[in-house]
PDB file of C-alpha atoms in Angstrom:
ATOM      1  CA  MET A   1      15.574   3.501  69.286  1.00  0.00           C
ATOM      2  CA  SER A   2      12.423   5.505  68.601  1.00  0.00           C
ATOM      3  CA  ILE A   3      11.699   7.506  65.474  1.00  0.00           C
ATOM      4  CA  PRO A   4      11.214  11.268  66.111  1.00  0.00           C
ATOM      5  CA  ALA A   5       7.600  11.138  64.905  1.00  0.00           C
ATOM      6  CA  SER A   6       6.953  14.863  65.196  1.00  0.00           C
ATOM      7  CA  ALA A   7       9.710  15.512  62.634  1.00  0.00           C
ATOM      8  CA  LEU A   8       8.304  13.111  60.045  1.00  0.00           C
ATOM      9  CA  LYS A   9       6.638  14.361  56.874  1.00  0.00           C
ATOM     10  CA  GLU A  10       3.099  13.248  56.028  1.00  0.00           C
ATOM     11  CA  ASP A  11       4.090  10.448  53.645  1.00  0.00           C
ATOM     12  CA  GLU A  12       6.684   9.203  56.136  1.00  0.00           C
ATOM     13  CA  LEU A  13       4.057   9.107  58.882  1.00  0.00           C
ATOM     14  CA  PHE A  14       1.786   6.941  56.745  1.00  0.00           C
ATOM     15  CA  HIS A  15       4.695   4.595  56.107  1.00  0.00           C
ATOM     16  CA  TYR A  16       5.993   4.352  59.676  1.00  0.00           C
ATOM     17  CA  ALA A  17       2.618   4.330  61.450  1.00  0.00           C
ATOM     18  CA  SER A  18       2.284   0.578  61.047  1.00  0.00           C
ATOM     19  CA  LEU A  19       5.836   0.042  62.282  1.00  0.00           C
ATOM     20  CA  GLU A  20       6.233   2.503  65.145  1.00  0.00           C
ATOM     21  CA  ALA A  21       3.702   3.363  67.850  1.00  0.00           C
ATOM     22  CA  GLY A  22       5.020   6.928  68.116  1.00  0.00           C
ATOM     23  CA  ALA A  23       4.466   7.489  64.411  1.00  0.00           C
ATOM     24  CA  ALA A  24       0.941   6.047  64.671  1.00  0.00           C
ATOM     25  CA  ASP A  25       0.169   8.388  67.567  1.00  0.00           C
ATOM     26  CA  GLU A  26       1.543  11.388  65.664  1.00  0.00           C
ATOM     27  CA  LEU A  27      -0.467  10.442  62.572  1.00  0.00           C
ATOM     28  CA  ALA A  28      -3.647  10.153  64.660  1.00  0.00           C
ATOM     29  CA  ARG A  29      -2.911  13.529  66.308  1.00  0.00           C
ATOM     30  CA  ARG A  30      -2.400  15.266  62.945  1.00  0.00           C
ATOM     31  CA  ILE A  31      -5.555  13.709  61.458  1.00  0.00           C
ATOM     32  CA  ALA A  32      -7.593  14.718  64.528  1.00  0.00           C
ATOM     33  CA  SER A  33      -6.268  18.284  64.396  1.00  0.00           C
ATOM     34  CA  GLY A  34      -6.988  18.527  60.657  1.00  0.00           C
ATOM     35  CA  ASP A  35      -3.334  18.922  59.686  1.00  0.00           C
ATOM     36  CA  ILE A  36      -3.619  15.814  57.503  1.00  0.00           C
ATOM     37  CA  ASP A  37      -6.568  14.912  55.297  1.00  0.00           C
ATOM     38  CA  PRO A  38      -6.291  11.159  54.715  1.00  0.00           C
ATOM     39  CA  SER A  39      -8.587  11.331  51.673  1.00  0.00           C
ATOM     40  CA  ALA A  40      -6.683  14.150  49.959  1.00  0.00           C
ATOM     41  CA  GLY A  41      -4.714  11.803  47.719  1.00  0.00           C
ATOM     42  CA  LEU A  42      -7.650   9.573  46.744  1.00  0.00           C
ATOM     43  CA  GLU A  43      -8.380  11.230  43.395  1.00  0.00           C
ATOM     44  CA  SER A  44      -4.720  11.037  42.450  1.00  0.00           C
ATOM     45  CA  LEU A  45      -4.703   7.354  43.353  1.00  0.00           C
ATOM     46  CA  ARG A  46      -7.893   6.788  41.369  1.00  0.00           C
ATOM     47  CA  GLU A  47      -6.316   8.438  38.321  1.00  0.00           C
ATOM     48  CA  ASP A  48      -3.225   6.249  38.765  1.00  0.00           C
ATOM     49  CA  ILE A  49      -5.487   3.183  38.863  1.00  0.00           C
ATOM     50  CA  ARG A  50      -7.299   4.274  35.674  1.00  0.00           C
ATOM     51  CA  MET A  51      -3.957   4.838  33.940  1.00  0.00           C
ATOM     52  CA  LEU A  52      -2.690   1.407  35.031  1.00  0.00           C
ATOM     53  CA  GLU A  53      -5.918  -0.224  33.834  1.00  0.00           C
ATOM     54  CA  ARG A  54      -5.508   1.449  30.411  1.00  0.00           C
ATOM     55  CA  GLN A  55      -1.898   0.269  30.254  1.00  0.00           C
ATOM     56  CA  ALA A  56      -3.001  -3.268  31.169  1.00  0.00           C
ATOM     57  CA  ASP A  57      -5.618  -3.176  28.377  1.00  0.00           C
ATOM     58  CA  ASP A  58      -2.996  -1.961  25.888  1.00  0.00           C
ATOM     59  CA  THR A  59      -0.634  -4.715  27.021  1.00  0.00           C
ATOM     60  CA  ASP A  60      -3.365  -7.335  26.640  1.00  0.00           C
ATOM     61  CA  GLU A  61      -4.064  -6.123  23.105  1.00  0.00           C
ATOM     62  CA  GLU A  62      -0.356  -6.262  22.255  1.00  0.00           C
ATOM     63  CA  LEU A  63      -0.094  -9.789  23.665  1.00  0.00           C
ATOM     64  CA  ASP A  64      -3.092 -10.875  21.585  1.00  0.00           C
ATOM     65  CA  ARG A  65      -1.474  -9.393  18.485  1.00  0.00           C
ATOM     66  CA  LEU A  66       1.802 -11.205  19.229  1.00  0.00           C
ATOM     67  CA  ARG A  67      -0.005 -14.507  19.845  1.00  0.00           C
ATOM     68  CA  ASP A  68      -1.815 -14.158  16.520  1.00  0.00           C
ATOM     69  CA  GLY A  69       1.503 -13.538  14.756  1.00  0.00           C
ATOM     70  CA  ILE A  70       3.064 -16.559  16.433  1.00  0.00           C
ATOM     71  CA  GLU A  71       0.135 -18.767  15.431  1.00  0.00           C
ATOM     72  CA  GLU A  72       0.381 -17.628  11.827  1.00  0.00           C
ATOM     73  CA  ALA A  73       4.164 -18.165  11.818  1.00  0.00           C
ATOM     74  CA  CYS A  74       3.679 -21.692  13.182  1.00  0.00           C
ATOM     75  CA  THR A  75       1.254 -22.430  10.364  1.00  0.00           C
ATOM     76  CA  TYR A  76       3.812 -21.344   7.755  1.00  0.00           C
ATOM     77  CA  ILE A  77       6.593 -23.324   9.452  1.00  0.00           C
ATOM     78  CA  LYS A  78       4.413 -26.457   9.557  1.00  0.00           C
ATOM     79  CA  ARG A  79       3.613 -26.005   5.865  1.00  0.00           C
ATOM     80  CA  ALA A  80       7.329 -25.677   5.136  1.00  0.00           C
ATOM     81  CA  MET A  81       8.171 -28.791   7.164  1.00  0.00           C
ATOM     82  CA  ASN A  82       5.484 -30.847   5.392  1.00  0.00           C
ATOM     83  CA  HIS A  83       6.203 -29.341   2.005  1.00  0.00           C
ATOM     84  CA  ASP A  84       4.993 -31.255  -1.032  1.00  0.00           C
ATOM     85  CA  GLU A  85       4.555 -30.591  -4.759  1.00  0.00           C
ATOM     86  CA  ASP A  86       0.984 -29.317  -4.294  1.00  0.00           C
ATOM     87  CA  GLU A  87       2.165 -26.481  -2.061  1.00  0.00           C
ATOM     88  CA  GLU A  88       1.827 -23.194  -3.930  1.00  0.00           C
ATOM     89  CA  LEU A  89       4.774 -21.537  -2.085  1.00  0.00           C
ATOM     90  CA  SER A  90       8.361 -22.719  -1.867  1.00  0.00           C
ATOM     91  CA  VAL A  91       9.897 -23.651   1.500  1.00  0.00           C
ATOM     92  CA  SER A  92      11.958 -20.480   1.391  1.00  0.00           C
ATOM     93  CA  LYS A  93       8.879 -18.287   0.826  1.00  0.00           C
ATOM     94  CA  LEU A  94       6.965 -20.058   3.593  1.00  0.00           C
ATOM     95  CA  LEU A  95       9.828 -19.481   6.023  1.00  0.00           C
ATOM     96  CA  ASN A  96      10.106 -15.840   4.949  1.00  0.00           C
ATOM     97  CA  LYS A  97       6.379 -15.414   5.615  1.00  0.00           C
ATOM     98  CA  ALA A  98       6.868 -17.001   9.065  1.00  0.00           C
ATOM     99  CA  LEU A  99       9.692 -14.561   9.798  1.00  0.00           C
ATOM    100  CA  ASP A 100       7.528 -11.646   8.673  1.00  0.00           C
ATOM    101  CA  CYS A 101       4.861 -12.742  11.162  1.00  0.00           C
ATOM    102  CA  LEU A 102       7.390 -12.763  13.993  1.00  0.00           C
ATOM    103  CA  GLU A 103       8.890  -9.354  13.251  1.00  0.00           C
TER     104      GLU A 103
END
């Protein structure tokens, strides 16, 4: 069964063109006649890419912050596990500090 390519909207044509020869032909016809400008959405896509890159940077920063907190918590937990008389903080305070780092 063939897709009625002439009835497809622009975004549908781009999707189906790789799947259906009729849709590819209709897409080529519309581009050739100037009904579709294939570069019209480029700036929007570029802005989407910039936004995603900023989100990725923010996520990386958040991960770094979480890793630092985990490292610090591990240090307090290790101090609590190897607690001796020379330790300035009690086991309870060390564990509370570790929890604070993880929150």
